[in-house]
PDB file of N, CA and C in Angstrom:
ATOM      1  N   MET A  74      39.522  33.443  98.080  1.00  0.00           N
ATOM      2  CA  MET A  74      40.051  33.310  99.413  1.00  0.00           C
ATOM      3  C   MET A  74      39.432  32.080 100.080  1.00  0.00           C
ATOM      4  N   ARG A  75      40.263  31.278 100.668  1.00  0.00           N
ATOM      5  CA  ARG A  75      39.808  30.066 101.331  1.00  0.00           C
ATOM      6  C   ARG A  75      39.377  30.395 102.755  1.00  0.00           C
ATOM      7  N   LYS A  76      38.245  29.837 103.163  1.00  0.00           N
ATOM      8  CA  LYS A  76      37.772  29.971 104.531  1.00  0.00           C
ATOM      9  C   LYS A  76      37.530  28.573 105.086  1.00  0.00           C
ATOM     10  N   VAL A  77      37.955  28.378 106.313  1.00  0.00           N
ATOM     11  CA  VAL A  77      37.812  27.074 106.938  1.00  0.00           C
ATOM     12  C   VAL A  77      37.129  27.264 108.287  1.00  0.00           C
ATOM     13  N   PHE A  78      36.158  26.415 108.556  1.00  0.00           N
ATOM     14  CA  PHE A  78      35.484  26.421 109.848  1.00  0.00           C
ATOM     15  C   PHE A  78      35.638  25.041 110.458  1.00  0.00           C
ATOM     16  N   LEU A  79      36.209  24.984 111.634  1.00  0.00           N
ATOM     17  CA  LEU A  79      36.354  23.721 112.358  1.00  0.00           C
ATOM     18  C   LEU A  79      35.481  23.769 113.595  1.00  0.00           C
ATOM     19  N   SER A  80      34.862  22.669 113.883  1.00  0.00           N
ATOM     20  CA  SER A  80      34.042  22.610 115.085  1.00  0.00           C
ATOM     21  C   SER A  80      34.269  21.267 115.765  1.00  0.00           C
ATOM     22  N   PRO A  81      33.873  21.182 117.021  1.00  0.00           N
ATOM     23  CA  PRO A  81      34.063  19.894 117.700  1.00  0.00           C
ATOM     24  C   PRO A  81      33.238  18.800 117.053  1.00  0.00           C
ATOM     25  N   GLY A  82      33.751  17.590 117.140  1.00  0.00           N
ATOM     26  CA  GLY A  82      33.027  16.450 116.606  1.00  0.00           C
ATOM     27  C   GLY A  82      31.851  16.060 117.469  1.00  0.00           C
ATOM     28  N   LYS A  83      31.790  16.637 118.652  1.00  0.00           N
ATOM     29  CA  LYS A  83      30.721  16.296 119.578  1.00  0.00           C
ATOM     30  C   LYS A  83      30.314  17.562 120.329  1.00  0.00           C
ATOM     31  N   PHE A  84      29.036  17.777 120.425  1.00  0.00           N
ATOM     32  CA  PHE A  84      28.489  18.903 121.174  1.00  0.00           C
ATOM     33  C   PHE A  84      27.438  18.342 122.109  1.00  0.00           C
ATOM     34  N   VAL A  85      27.646  18.508 123.408  1.00  0.00           N
ATOM     35  CA  VAL A  85      26.748  17.922 124.398  1.00  0.00           C
ATOM     36  C   VAL A  85      26.067  19.046 125.162  1.00  0.00           C
ATOM     37  N   ILE A  86      24.768  18.959 125.293  1.00  0.00           N
ATOM     38  CA  ILE A  86      24.012  19.943 126.059  1.00  0.00           C
ATOM     39  C   ILE A  86      22.884  19.216 126.772  1.00  0.00           C
ATOM     40  N   GLY A  87      22.622  19.632 127.986  1.00  0.00           N
ATOM     41  CA  GLY A  87      21.535  19.007 128.727  1.00  0.00           C
ATOM     42  C   GLY A  87      21.554  19.413 130.183  1.00  0.00           C
ATOM     43  N   LYS A  88      20.450  19.182 130.844  1.00  0.00           N
ATOM     44  CA  LYS A  88      20.326  19.514 132.261  1.00  0.00           C
ATOM     45  C   LYS A  88      21.366  18.736 133.074  1.00  0.00           C
ATOM     46  N   ASP A  89      22.084  19.455 133.910  1.00  0.00           N
ATOM     47  CA  ASP A  89      23.086  18.872 134.810  1.00  0.00           C
ATOM     48  C   ASP A  89      24.220  18.149 134.096  1.00  0.00           C
ATOM     49  N   GLU A  90      24.488  18.495 132.852  1.00  0.00           N
ATOM     50  CA  GLU A  90      25.529  17.803 132.082  1.00  0.00           C
ATOM     51  C   GLU A  90      26.930  18.049 132.643  1.00  0.00           C
ATOM     52  N   LEU A  91      27.119  19.157 133.367  1.00  0.00           N
ATOM     53  CA  LEU A  91      28.433  19.404 133.974  1.00  0.00           C
ATOM     54  C   LEU A  91      28.843  18.281 134.917  1.00  0.00           C
ATOM     55  N   TYR A  92      27.870  17.621 135.543  1.00  0.00           N
ATOM     56  CA  TYR A  92      28.182  16.509 136.441  1.00  0.00           C
ATOM     57  C   TYR A  92      28.822  15.340 135.697  1.00  0.00           C
ATOM     58  N   HIS A  93      28.650  15.293 134.388  1.00  0.00           N
ATOM     59  CA  HIS A  93      29.201  14.202 133.568  1.00  0.00           C
ATOM     60  C   HIS A  93      30.385  14.665 132.712  1.00  0.00           C
ATOM     61  N   LEU A  94      30.881  15.865 132.974  1.00  0.00           N
ATOM     62  CA  LEU A  94      31.988  16.397 132.179  1.00  0.00           C
ATOM     63  C   LEU A  94      33.202  15.473 132.206  1.00  0.00           C
ATOM     64  N   GLY A  95      33.477  14.897 133.351  1.00  0.00           N
ATOM     65  CA  GLY A  95      34.619  13.982 133.468  1.00  0.00           C
ATOM     66  C   GLY A  95      34.541  12.804 132.517  1.00  0.00           C
ATOM     67  N   GLU A  96      33.343  12.319 132.275  1.00  0.00           N
ATOM     68  CA  GLU A  96      33.144  11.211 131.324  1.00  0.00           C
ATOM     69  C   GLU A  96      33.603  11.619 129.923  1.00  0.00           C
ATOM     70  N   HIS A  97      33.291  12.841 129.530  1.00  0.00           N
ATOM     71  CA  HIS A  97      33.681  13.334 128.209  1.00  0.00           C
ATOM     72  C   HIS A  97      35.178  13.625 128.138  1.00  0.00           C
ATOM     73  N   ILE A  98      35.734  14.130 129.225  1.00  0.00           N
ATOM     74  CA  ILE A  98      37.179  14.385 129.276  1.00  0.00           C
ATOM     75  C   ILE A  98      37.938  13.083 129.101  1.00  0.00           C
ATOM     76  N   ARG A  99      37.494  12.027 129.767  1.00  0.00           N
ATOM     77  CA  ARG A  99      38.192  10.736 129.700  1.00  0.00           C
ATOM     78  C   ARG A  99      38.263  10.152 128.295  1.00  0.00           C
ATOM     79  N   GLN A 100      37.394  10.575 127.418  1.00  0.00           N
ATOM     80  CA  GLN A 100      37.448  10.081 126.041  1.00  0.00           C
ATOM     81  C   GLN A 100      38.705  10.579 125.324  1.00  0.00           C
ATOM     82  N   PHE A 101      39.307  11.660 125.850  1.00  0.00           N
ATOM     83  CA  PHE A 101      40.486  12.260 125.213  1.00  0.00           C
ATOM     84  C   PHE A 101      41.738  12.159 126.065  1.00  0.00           C
ATOM     85  N   GLY A 102      41.601  11.813 127.324  1.00  0.00           N
ATOM     86  CA  GLY A 102      42.744  11.738 128.228  1.00  0.00           C
ATOM     87  C   GLY A 102      42.282  11.926 129.658  1.00  0.00           C
ATOM     88  N   SER A 103      43.192  12.398 130.503  1.00  0.00           N
ATOM     89  CA  SER A 103      42.834  12.547 131.912  1.00  0.00           C
ATOM     90  C   SER A 103      42.892  13.999 132.391  1.00  0.00           C
ATOM     91  N   ASN A 104      43.278  14.917 131.518  1.00  0.00           N
ATOM     92  CA  ASN A 104      43.374  16.327 131.873  1.00  0.00           C
ATOM     93  C   ASN A 104      42.647  17.185 130.851  1.00  0.00           C
ATOM     94  N   ALA A 105      42.077  18.290 131.336  1.00  0.00           N
ATOM     95  CA  ALA A 105      41.407  19.225 130.430  1.00  0.00           C
ATOM     96  C   ALA A 105      41.707  20.650 130.874  1.00  0.00           C
ATOM     97  N   LEU A 106      41.768  21.547 129.919  1.00  0.00           N
ATOM     98  CA  LEU A 106      41.959  22.961 130.190  1.00  0.00           C
ATOM     99  C   LEU A 106      40.618  23.660 130.100  1.00  0.00           C
ATOM    100  N   LEU A 107      40.219  24.327 131.163  1.00  0.00           N
ATOM    101  CA  LEU A 107      38.968  25.074 131.197  1.00  0.00           C
ATOM    102  C   LEU A 107      39.272  26.551 130.964  1.00  0.00           C
ATOM    103  N   LEU A 108      38.734  27.093 129.892  1.00  0.00           N
ATOM    104  CA  LEU A 108      38.877  28.519 129.610  1.00  0.00           C
ATOM    105  C   LEU A 108      37.535  29.175 129.884  1.00  0.00           C
ATOM    106  N   ALA A 109      37.446  29.835 131.016  1.00  0.00           N
ATOM    107  CA  ALA A 109      36.198  30.473 131.436  1.00  0.00           C
ATOM    108  C   ALA A 109      36.544  31.668 132.312  1.00  0.00           C
ATOM    109  N   HIS A 110      35.648  32.630 132.348  1.00  0.00           N
ATOM    110  CA  HIS A 110      35.831  33.766 133.242  1.00  0.00           C
ATOM    111  C   HIS A 110      35.827  33.246 134.682  1.00  0.00           C
ATOM    112  N   LYS A 111      36.651  33.839 135.526  1.00  0.00           N
ATOM    113  CA  LYS A 111      36.783  33.374 136.909  1.00  0.00           C
ATOM    114  C   LYS A 111      35.433  33.315 137.631  1.00  0.00           C
ATOM    115  N   ASP A 112      34.582  34.305 137.434  1.00  0.00           N
ATOM    116  CA  ASP A 112      33.267  34.286 138.087  1.00  0.00           C
ATOM    117  C   ASP A 112      32.451  33.056 137.684  1.00  0.00           C
ATOM    118  N   ASP A 113      32.538  32.694 136.406  1.00  0.00           N
ATOM    119  CA  ASP A 113      31.788  31.533 135.923  1.00  0.00           C
ATOM    120  C   ASP A 113      32.361  30.231 136.462  1.00  0.00           C
ATOM    121  N   SER A 114      33.683  30.090 136.414  1.00  0.00           N
ATOM    122  CA  SER A 114      34.273  28.844 136.922  1.00  0.00           C
ATOM    123  C   SER A 114      34.089  28.729 138.435  1.00  0.00           C
ATOM    124  N   ASP A 115      34.159  29.855 139.162  1.00  0.00           N
ATOM    125  CA  ASP A 115      33.910  29.821 140.608  1.00  0.00           C
ATOM    126  C   ASP A 115      32.489  29.356 140.910  1.00  0.00           C
ATOM    127  N   ARG A 116      31.547  29.781 140.087  1.00  0.00           N
ATOM    128  CA  ARG A 116      30.133  29.447 140.294  1.00  0.00           C
ATOM    129  C   ARG A 116      29.866  27.947 140.196  1.00  0.00           C
ATOM    130  N   VAL A 117      30.645  27.232 139.390  1.00  0.00           N
ATOM    131  CA  VAL A 117      30.412  25.793 139.188  1.00  0.00           C
ATOM    132  C   VAL A 117      31.560  24.939 139.736  1.00  0.00           C
ATOM    133  N   GLN A 118      32.438  25.534 140.530  1.00  0.00           N
ATOM    134  CA  GLN A 118      33.622  24.805 141.005  1.00  0.00           C
ATOM    135  C   GLN A 118      33.271  23.533 141.762  1.00  0.00           C
ATOM    136  N   SER A 119      32.237  23.559 142.581  1.00  0.00           N
ATOM    137  CA  SER A 119      31.878  22.352 143.338  1.00  0.00           C
ATOM    138  C   SER A 119      31.448  21.217 142.402  1.00  0.00           C
ATOM    139  N   ILE A 120      30.775  21.551 141.316  1.00  0.00           N
ATOM    140  CA  ILE A 120      30.372  20.535 140.334  1.00  0.00           C
ATOM    141  C   ILE A 120      31.603  19.996 139.616  1.00  0.00           C
ATOM    142  N   LEU A 121      32.534  20.880 139.260  1.00  0.00           N
ATOM    143  CA  LEU A 121      33.769  20.440 138.600  1.00  0.00           C
ATOM    144  C   LEU A 121      34.572  19.524 139.515  1.00  0.00           C
ATOM    145  N   ASP A 122      34.659  19.883 140.791  1.00  0.00           N
ATOM    146  CA  ASP A 122      35.365  19.028 141.752  1.00  0.00           C
ATOM    147  C   ASP A 122      34.709  17.650 141.842  1.00  0.00           C
ATOM    148  N   GLU A 123      33.395  17.637 141.844  1.00  0.00           N
ATOM    149  CA  GLU A 123      32.655  16.371 141.941  1.00  0.00           C
ATOM    150  C   GLU A 123      32.892  15.484 140.723  1.00  0.00           C
ATOM    151  N   THR A 124      32.838  16.062 139.526  1.00  0.00           N
ATOM    152  CA  THR A 124      33.028  15.246 138.314  1.00  0.00           C
ATOM    153  C   THR A 124      34.478  14.777 138.192  1.00  0.00           C
ATOM    154  N   CYS A 125      35.422  15.603 138.661  1.00  0.00           N
ATOM    155  CA  CYS A 125      36.831  15.180 138.633  1.00  0.00           C
ATOM    156  C   CYS A 125      37.050  13.978 139.549  1.00  0.00           C
ATOM    157  N   ALA A 126      36.474  14.033 140.739  1.00  0.00           N
ATOM    158  CA  ALA A 126      36.623  12.923 141.683  1.00  0.00           C
ATOM    159  C   ALA A 126      35.935  11.658 141.163  1.00  0.00           C
ATOM    160  N   LYS A 127      34.757  11.813 140.615  1.00  0.00           N
ATOM    161  CA  LYS A 127      33.983  10.661 140.137  1.00  0.00           C
ATOM    162  C   LYS A 127      34.664   9.951 138.969  1.00  0.00           C
ATOM    163  N   TYR A 128      35.242  10.731 138.042  1.00  0.00           N
ATOM    164  CA  TYR A 128      35.807  10.138 136.822  1.00  0.00           C
ATOM    165  C   TYR A 128      37.332  10.093 136.810  1.00  0.00           C
ATOM    166  N   GLY A 129      37.973  10.558 137.868  1.00  0.00           N
ATOM    167  CA  GLY A 129      39.434  10.481 137.955  1.00  0.00           C
ATOM    168  C   GLY A 129      40.154  11.344 136.942  1.00  0.00           C
ATOM    169  N   VAL A 130      39.646  12.546 136.723  1.00  0.00           N
ATOM    170  CA  VAL A 130      40.270  13.468 135.771  1.00  0.00           C
ATOM    171  C   VAL A 130      40.686  14.742 136.498  1.00  0.00           C
ATOM    172  N   LYS A 131      41.465  15.561 135.803  1.00  0.00           N
ATOM    173  CA  LYS A 131      41.926  16.837 136.346  1.00  0.00           C
ATOM    174  C   LYS A 131      41.522  17.941 135.378  1.00  0.00           C
ATOM    175  N   ILE A 132      40.973  19.024 135.933  1.00  0.00           N
ATOM    176  CA  ILE A 132      40.628  20.197 135.125  1.00  0.00           C
ATOM    177  C   ILE A 132      41.501  21.355 135.580  1.00  0.00           C
ATOM    178  N   VAL A 133      42.276  21.895 134.652  1.00  0.00           N
ATOM    179  CA  VAL A 133      43.133  23.040 134.929  1.00  0.00           C
ATOM    180  C   VAL A 133      42.378  24.293 134.521  1.00  0.00           C
ATOM    181  N   ASN A 134      42.249  25.238 135.448  1.00  0.00           N
ATOM    182  CA  ASN A 134      41.526  26.472 135.148  1.00  0.00           C
ATOM    183  C   ASN A 134      42.463  27.466 134.475  1.00  0.00           C
ATOM    184  N   GLY A 135      42.140  27.804 133.209  1.00  0.00           N
ATOM    185  CA  GLY A 135      42.964  28.719 132.434  1.00  0.00           C
ATOM    186  C   GLY A 135      42.549  30.164 132.552  1.00  0.00           C
ATOM    187  N   SER A 136      41.476  30.450 133.260  1.00  0.00           N
ATOM    188  CA  SER A 136      40.996  31.811 133.500  1.00  0.00           C
ATOM    189  C   SER A 136      41.039  32.675 132.241  1.00  0.00           C
ATOM    190  N   PHE A 137      40.007  32.564 131.427  1.00  0.00           N
ATOM    191  CA  PHE A 137      39.894  33.318 130.172  1.00  0.00           C
ATOM    192  C   PHE A 137      39.921  34.812 130.446  1.00  0.00           C
ATOM    193  N   LYS A 138      40.709  35.538 129.677  1.00  0.00           N
ATOM    194  CA  LYS A 138      40.917  36.967 129.907  1.00  0.00           C
ATOM    195  C   LYS A 138      39.920  37.856 129.166  1.00  0.00           C
ATOM    196  N   GLY A 139      38.984  37.288 128.419  1.00  0.00           N
ATOM    197  CA  GLY A 139      37.901  38.080 127.847  1.00  0.00           C
ATOM    198  C   GLY A 139      37.931  38.303 126.351  1.00  0.00           C
ATOM    199  N   GLU A 140      39.046  38.057 125.707  1.00  0.00           N
ATOM    200  CA  GLU A 140      39.100  38.263 124.266  1.00  0.00           C
ATOM    201  C   GLU A 140      40.040  37.233 123.647  1.00  0.00           C
ATOM    202  N   CYS A 141      39.630  36.660 122.537  1.00  0.00           N
ATOM    203  CA  CYS A 141      40.437  35.647 121.865  1.00  0.00           C
ATOM    204  C   CYS A 141      41.445  36.338 120.949  1.00  0.00           C
ATOM    205  N   THR A 142      42.667  36.459 121.420  1.00  0.00           N
ATOM    206  CA  THR A 142      43.743  37.082 120.653  1.00  0.00           C
ATOM    207  C   THR A 142      44.862  36.060 120.497  1.00  0.00           C
ATOM    208  N   TYR A 143      45.831  36.363 119.632  1.00  0.00           N
ATOM    209  CA  TYR A 143      46.968  35.460 119.469  1.00  0.00           C
ATOM    210  C   TYR A 143      47.728  35.310 120.788  1.00  0.00           C
ATOM    211  N   ASN A 144      47.877  36.396 121.529  1.00  0.00           N
ATOM    212  CA  ASN A 144      48.570  36.306 122.818  1.00  0.00           C
ATOM    213  C   ASN A 144      47.797  35.464 123.820  1.00  0.00           C
ATOM    214  N   GLU A 145      46.475  35.568 123.809  1.00  0.00           N
ATOM    215  CA  GLU A 145      45.651  34.778 124.721  1.00  0.00           C
ATOM    216  C   GLU A 145      45.750  33.292 124.372  1.00  0.00           C
ATOM    217  N   VAL A 146      45.753  32.964 123.086  1.00  0.00           N
ATOM    218  CA  VAL A 146      45.899  31.565 122.663  1.00  0.00           C
ATOM    219  C   VAL A 146      47.274  31.044 123.071  1.00  0.00           C
ATOM    220  N   LYS A 147      48.310  31.846 122.883  1.00  0.00           N
ATOM    221  CA  LYS A 147      49.662  31.454 123.265  1.00  0.00           C
ATOM    222  C   LYS A 147      49.741  31.216 124.772  1.00  0.00           C
ATOM    223  N   ARG A 148      49.125  32.103 125.562  1.00  0.00           N
ATOM    224  CA  ARG A 148      49.127  31.960 127.017  1.00  0.00           C
ATOM    225  C   ARG A 148      48.448  30.639 127.418  1.00  0.00           C
ATOM    226  N   ALA A 149      47.293  30.368 126.849  1.00  0.00           N
ATOM    227  CA  ALA A 149      46.552  29.152 127.172  1.00  0.00           C
ATOM    228  C   ALA A 149      47.316  27.910 126.710  1.00  0.00           C
ATOM    229  N   LYS A 150      47.958  28.001 125.594  1.00  0.00           N
ATOM    230  CA  LYS A 150      48.707  26.870 125.045  1.00  0.00           C
ATOM    231  C   LYS A 150      49.853  26.462 125.967  1.00  0.00           C
ATOM    232  N   ASN A 151      50.416  27.431 126.648  1.00  0.00           N
ATOM    233  CA  ASN A 151      51.569  27.168 127.513  1.00  0.00           C
ATOM    234  C   ASN A 151      51.191  26.774 128.933  1.00  0.00           C
ATOM    235  N   MET A 152      49.928  26.558 129.210  1.00  0.00           N
ATOM    236  CA  MET A 152      49.509  26.186 130.571  1.00  0.00           C
ATOM    237  C   MET A 152      49.772  24.724 130.830  1.00  0.00           C
TER     238      MET A 152
END
């Protein structure tokens, strides 16, 4: 049986790195989909707004529903 694991080509971690999220988004385009629980995205919304303004990008909140299912992927894909 074949098993495949794909991961991002870049993993960034560091203090206050959310303030630079827009810089990373711009490497791929001008829009990004954020899949996070509403409580978590609400907690950092001011930082997301700041990085969007600074780097001229848009973050669409996809409000993760808590479990990665085929229906959840389909829902996020259609946002």
